[in-house]
Coordinates of C-alpha atoms in Angstrom, one line a residue:
X1250 CA 0.0 0.0 0.0
X1251 CA 1.0 3.6 -0.5
X1252 CA -0.4 5.6 2.4
X1253 CA 1.1 9.1 1.9
X1254 CA 0.7 12.0 4.3
X1255 CA -2.4 11.9 6.4
X1256 CA -3.3 15.6 6.3
X1257 CA -6.8 17.2 6.1
X1258 CA -6.9 19.9 3.5
X1259 CA -10.1 22.0 3.4
X1260 CA -10.7 23.7 0.1
X1261 CA -13.0 25.3 -2.4
X1262 CA -13.1 24.9 -6.2
X1263 CA -10.8 27.2 -8.3
X1264 CA -11.7 28.9 -11.5
X1265 CA -13.0 26.7 -14.3
X1266 CA -12.5 26.4 -18.0
X1267 CA -13.6 23.7 -20.4
X1268 CA -15.1 20.3 -19.9
X1269 CA -13.9 16.7 -20.2
X1270 CA -16.5 13.9 -19.9
X1271 CA -19.0 16.3 -18.3
X1272 CA -16.5 17.4 -15.6
X1273 CA -15.7 21.1 -15.5
X1274 CA -12.0 21.7 -16.0
X1275 CA -9.5 24.2 -14.6
X1276 CA -5.8 24.6 -15.7
X1277 CA -2.7 25.3 -13.7
X1278 CA 0.7 25.4 -15.5
X1279 CA -0.8 23.6 -18.5
X1280 CA -2.2 20.7 -16.4
X1281 CA -5.8 19.7 -16.7
X1282 CA -7.9 19.9 -13.5
X1283 CA -11.6 19.5 -12.6
X1284 CA -13.2 21.0 -9.7
X1285 CA -14.7 18.5 -7.3
X1286 CA -18.4 19.0 -6.9
X1287 CA -19.6 20.6 -3.7
X1288 CA -19.8 17.7 -1.3
X1289 CA -22.3 18.0 1.5
X1290 CA -25.3 20.2 0.6
X1291 CA -27.5 19.3 3.5
X1292 CA -27.5 21.1 6.9
X1293 CA -24.8 18.8 8.3
X1294 CA -21.3 20.3 7.9
X1295 CA -20.2 21.3 4.5
X1296 CA -16.6 20.2 3.9
X1297 CA -14.4 19.4 1.0
X1298 CA -11.2 17.5 1.4
X1299 CA -10.2 17.7 -2.3
X1300 CA -10.7 21.0 -4.0
X1301 CA -9.7 19.8 -7.5
X1302 CA -9.2 16.6 -9.4
X1303 CA -6.4 16.4 -12.0
X1304 CA -7.0 14.2 -15.0
X1305 CA -3.9 12.5 -16.5
X1306 CA -4.0 10.5 -19.7
X1307 CA -7.0 9.6 -21.9
X1308 CA -10.0 7.5 -20.9
X1309 CA -9.7 3.8 -21.8
X1310 CA -5.9 3.8 -21.7
X1311 CA -3.5 2.3 -19.2
X1312 CA -2.2 5.8 -18.4
X1313 CA -5.6 7.3 -17.4
X1314 CA -5.6 8.6 -13.8
X1315 CA -7.8 10.8 -11.7
X1316 CA -5.7 12.5 -9.0
X1317 CA -7.0 14.7 -6.2
X1318 CA -5.5 18.0 -5.1
X1319 CA -6.1 20.3 -2.2
X1320 CA -6.5 24.0 -2.4
X1321 CA -2.8 24.6 -2.0
X1322 CA -2.2 22.5 -5.1
X1323 CA -0.7 19.5 -3.3
X1324 CA -1.7 15.9 -4.1
X1325 CA -4.1 14.4 -1.6
X1326 CA -5.3 10.8 -1.2
X1327 CA -9.0 10.1 -1.6
X1328 CA -8.5 7.0 0.4
X1329 CA -6.5 8.3 3.4
X1330 CA -7.1 12.0 3.5
X1331 CA -10.9 12.3 3.1
X1332 CA -12.7 11.5 6.3
X1333 CA -15.0 8.6 6.5
X1334 CA -17.8 10.2 8.5
X1335 CA -19.6 13.2 6.9
X1336 CA -21.3 14.5 10.1
X1337 CA -20.7 14.6 13.8
X1338 CA -23.4 12.2 14.5
X1339 CA -21.8 9.6 12.2
X1340 CA -25.1 8.9 10.5
X1341 CA -23.6 9.9 7.1
X1342 CA -20.5 8.7 5.4
X1343 CA -18.4 9.9 2.5
X1344 CA -18.5 8.3 -0.9
X1345 CA -15.8 8.5 -3.5
X1346 CA -17.4 7.8 -6.9
X1347 CA -15.4 5.4 -9.0
X1348 CA -18.0 4.0 -11.4
X1349 CA -20.8 6.4 -12.3
X1350 CA -24.2 4.9 -13.1
X1351 CA -24.6 3.8 -16.8
X1352 CA -20.9 3.2 -17.4
X1353 CA -18.9 0.0 -17.9
X1354 CA -15.3 0.9 -17.2
X1355 CA -14.1 -0.9 -14.0
X1356 CA -12.6 2.0 -12.2
X1357 CA -11.0 1.8 -8.7
X1358 CA -8.9 3.6 -6.2
X1359 CA -5.3 2.5 -6.8
X1360 CA -4.3 1.5 -3.3
X1361 CA -0.8 0.5 -4.5
X1362 CA 0.1 3.8 -6.2
X1363 CA 1.3 7.1 -4.7
X1364 CA -1.5 9.5 -3.8
X1365 CA -4.1 6.7 -4.6
X1366 CA -5.6 8.0 -7.8
X1367 CA -8.6 6.4 -9.5
X1368 CA -7.5 4.2 -12.4
X1369 CA -9.1 1.5 -14.6
X1370 CA -8.6 -2.0 -13.4
X1371 CA -6.4 -4.3 -15.5
X1372 CA -6.7 -8.1 -15.7
X1373 CA -4.4 -10.2 -17.8
X1374 CA -3.1 -7.2 -19.6
X1375 CA -6.5 -5.9 -20.6
X1376 CA -8.4 -2.9 -19.3
X1377 CA -11.5 -4.2 -17.5
X1378 CA -15.1 -3.3 -18.5
X1379 CA -18.3 -4.8 -17.2
X1380 CA -19.4 -7.3 -19.9
X1381 CA -22.7 -8.0 -18.1
X1382 CA -23.9 -4.5 -18.7
X1383 CA -23.4 -0.9 -17.5
X1384 CA -23.5 -0.2 -13.7
X1385 CA -27.1 0.2 -12.4
X1386 CA -25.9 2.6 -9.7
X1387 CA -23.2 5.1 -8.7
X1388 CA -20.5 2.8 -7.3
X1389 CA -17.5 3.8 -5.2
X1390 CA -15.5 3.4 -2.1
X1391 CA -15.7 4.5 1.6
X1392 CA -12.5 6.4 2.5
X1393 CA -10.5 5.4 5.5
X1394 CA -11.8 1.8 5.4
X1395 CA -10.0 -1.4 4.7
X1396 CA -11.2 -5.0 4.4
X1397 CA -8.3 -6.8 6.1
X1398 CA -7.6 -10.2 4.3
X1399 CA -6.1 -11.6 7.5
X1400 CA -9.1 -10.9 9.6
X1401 CA -11.7 -13.6 9.2
X1402 CA -15.2 -12.3 9.7
X1403 CA -17.1 -14.6 12.1
X1404 CA -20.3 -14.3 10.1
X1405 CA -18.9 -14.8 6.6
X1406 CA -16.0 -17.1 7.6
X1407 CA -13.9 -15.2 5.1
X1408 CA -11.2 -12.6 5.2
X1409 CA -11.5 -9.2 3.5
X1410 CA -10.7 -8.5 -0.1
X1411 CA -7.8 -6.1 0.7
X1412 CA -9.6 -3.0 -0.6
X1413 CA -11.6 -0.1 0.8
X1414 CA -15.3 -0.9 1.4
X1415 CA -17.5 -0.6 -1.6
X1416 CA -20.5 1.6 -1.5
X1417 CA -23.6 1.7 -3.7
X1418 CA -25.7 4.9 -4.1
X1419 CA -29.2 4.0 -5.3
X1420 CA -30.3 7.7 -5.5
X1421 CA -31.7 9.4 -8.5
X1422 CA -28.7 11.6 -9.4
X1423 CA -25.9 10.2 -11.6
X1424 CA -22.6 11.4 -10.3
X1425 CA -19.3 12.0 -12.1
X1426 CA -16.2 9.9 -11.5
X1427 CA -14.3 11.5 -8.7
X1428 CA -17.3 13.0 -7.0
X1429 CA -17.0 13.2 -3.2
X1430 CA -20.3 13.5 -1.3
X1431 CA -22.2 12.4 1.7
X1432 CA -24.4 9.3 1.6
X1433 CA -26.8 7.7 4.1
X1434 CA -26.2 4.0 4.6
X1435 CA -29.3 1.8 5.1
X1436 CA -28.0 -1.8 4.6
X1437 CA -25.2 -4.0 3.5
X1438 CA -24.7 -7.1 1.3
X1439 CA -22.0 -9.6 2.1
X1440 CA -20.7 -10.7 -1.3
X1441 CA -18.4 -13.7 -1.2
X1442 CA -15.9 -13.2 -4.1
X1443 CA -13.5 -16.1 -4.6
X1444 CA -13.2 -16.8 -0.9
X1445 CA -13.1 -13.2 0.2
X1446 CA -15.6 -11.0 2.0
X1447 CA -16.5 -8.1 -0.3
X1448 CA -19.0 -5.8 1.6
X1449 CA -21.4 -3.8 -0.5
X1450 CA -22.8 -0.9 1.6
X1451 CA -26.2 0.2 0.3
X1452 CA -26.8 3.9 0.6
X1453 CA -28.5 6.9 -0.8
X1454 CA -27.1 10.3 -1.7
X1455 CA -27.8 12.5 1.4
X1456 CA -29.0 15.3 -1.0
X1457 CA -31.6 13.0 -2.7
X1458 CA -35.1 14.2 -2.4
X1459 CA -36.1 10.9 -0.8
X1460 CA -33.1 10.6 1.5
X1461 CA -35.1 11.5 4.7
X1462 CA -37.5 8.7 3.9
X1463 CA -34.8 6.0 3.7
X1464 CA -33.7 4.6 7.1
X1465 CA -33.8 0.9 6.4
X1466 CA -33.8 -1.7 3.6
X1467 CA -37.6 -1.9 4.0
X1468 CA -37.8 1.9 3.3
X1469 CA -35.7 1.5 0.2
X1470 CA -37.9 -1.3 -1.0
X1471 CA -40.9 1.0 -0.5
X1472 CA -39.6 4.2 -2.1
X1473 CA -37.2 2.6 -4.7
X1474 CA -39.1 -0.6 -5.5
X1475 CA -36.9 -3.4 -6.8
X1476 CA -33.6 -1.4 -6.5
X1477 CA -32.0 -3.6 -3.8
X1478 CA -33.1 -6.8 -5.5
X1479 CA -31.7 -5.6 -8.9
X1480 CA -28.4 -4.7 -7.3
X1481 CA -28.2 -8.0 -5.5
X1482 CA -28.9 -9.9 -8.7
X1483 CA -26.5 -7.8 -10.8
X1484 CA -23.6 -8.5 -8.5
X1485 CA -24.5 -12.2 -8.2
X1486 CA -24.5 -12.6 -12.0
X1487 CA -22.1 -10.1 -13.6
X1488 CA -19.1 -12.4 -13.7
X1489 CA -21.1 -15.0 -15.7
X1490 CA -20.6 -12.7 -18.7
X1491 CA -16.9 -13.4 -18.3
X1492 CA -17.4 -17.2 -18.4
X1493 CA -17.2 -17.5 -14.6
X1494 CA -19.8 -18.9 -12.1
X1495 CA -22.2 -16.9 -10.1
X1496 CA -21.0 -15.0 -7.0
X1497 CA -22.3 -16.1 -3.7
X1498 CA -23.6 -14.1 -0.6
X1499 CA -23.5 -14.7 3.1
X1500 CA -26.8 -14.5 4.9
X1501 CA -28.5 -16.2 1.9
X1502 CA -28.2 -12.9 0.1
X1503 CA -30.2 -10.9 2.7
X1504 CA -29.3 -7.2 3.0
X1505 CA -28.4 -6.7 6.7
X1506 CA -29.9 -3.9 8.7
X1507 CA -28.6 -0.4 9.5
X1508 CA -27.2 -1.4 12.8
X1509 CA -25.1 -4.2 11.3
X1510 CA -24.1 -1.9 8.4
X1511 CA -22.6 0.7 10.7
X1512 CA -20.8 -2.0 12.6
X1513 CA -19.2 -3.1 9.3
X1514 CA -18.2 0.5 8.6
X1515 CA -16.7 1.0 12.1
X1516 CA -14.9 -2.3 12.0
X1517 CA -13.3 -1.7 8.6
X1518 CA -12.4 1.9 9.7
X1519 CA -10.6 0.4 12.7
X1520 CA -8.8 -2.0 10.4
X1521 CA -7.7 0.9 8.1
X1522 CA -6.4 2.8 11.1
X1523 CA -4.5 -0.3 12.3
X1524 CA -3.0 -0.7 8.8
X1525 CA -1.9 2.9 8.6
X1526 CA -0.5 2.9 12.1
X1527 CA 1.4 -0.3 11.3
X1528 CA 2.9 1.2 8.1
X1529 CA 3.9 4.3 10.0
X1530 CA 5.4 2.3 12.8
X1531 CA 3.0 3.8 15.4

């Protein structure tokens, strides 16, 4: 892992010029930048840990990267520098969008690269795309979390997948890659991927018009009928398009409740902190 400095840069977007892939761009010394969207629009605290994103390379190339910068222009890690919790009550968490709804490129935070940019995953020398179909949801990661492969979960009987926790936003707004915003968790699926626990936190954009109505999986089923079932089935089946078998779930595929979800989040946050402290020799 590349952890980098654990600083907490507050910032606001700089001047803008141009667009790439729907993201507003700014320029500094000839480099391309995109201002991160305003993150937390609700009455909780409004904070931004990454004032700009810097796009390097072209999409669908091995060189493509989305870097994050603070308002002083320094690189900042979306995994390590952005806080997990988005309000003091710890009822909202922060989401880093990797794969916007309707896209197929398998993007992820590069945990093994300096500054942890977003890049396209590569398998057997080929850039990965979902072959099963475009993502049904905004898909991303929870910062300051880590699924420890050496820690066997007593419920799933599997270790973690060595990545930040995945988060799924079922809300109505399609977000851009690199968007950082507050989401409200309401459930979690325990995907078992090749012998590893791969948590999928179910959430809704805290700014969604229906966010106040969603406090449980049951609420999501009422106000977004079929959404949780569609997500569950999509992740069960998507690897079959690559000639592999179906993915399995713990708990017979049941989405666990909010209390369990926040325990998963807290436990993986603790694992991340332990990993960082260990790398720093704390």
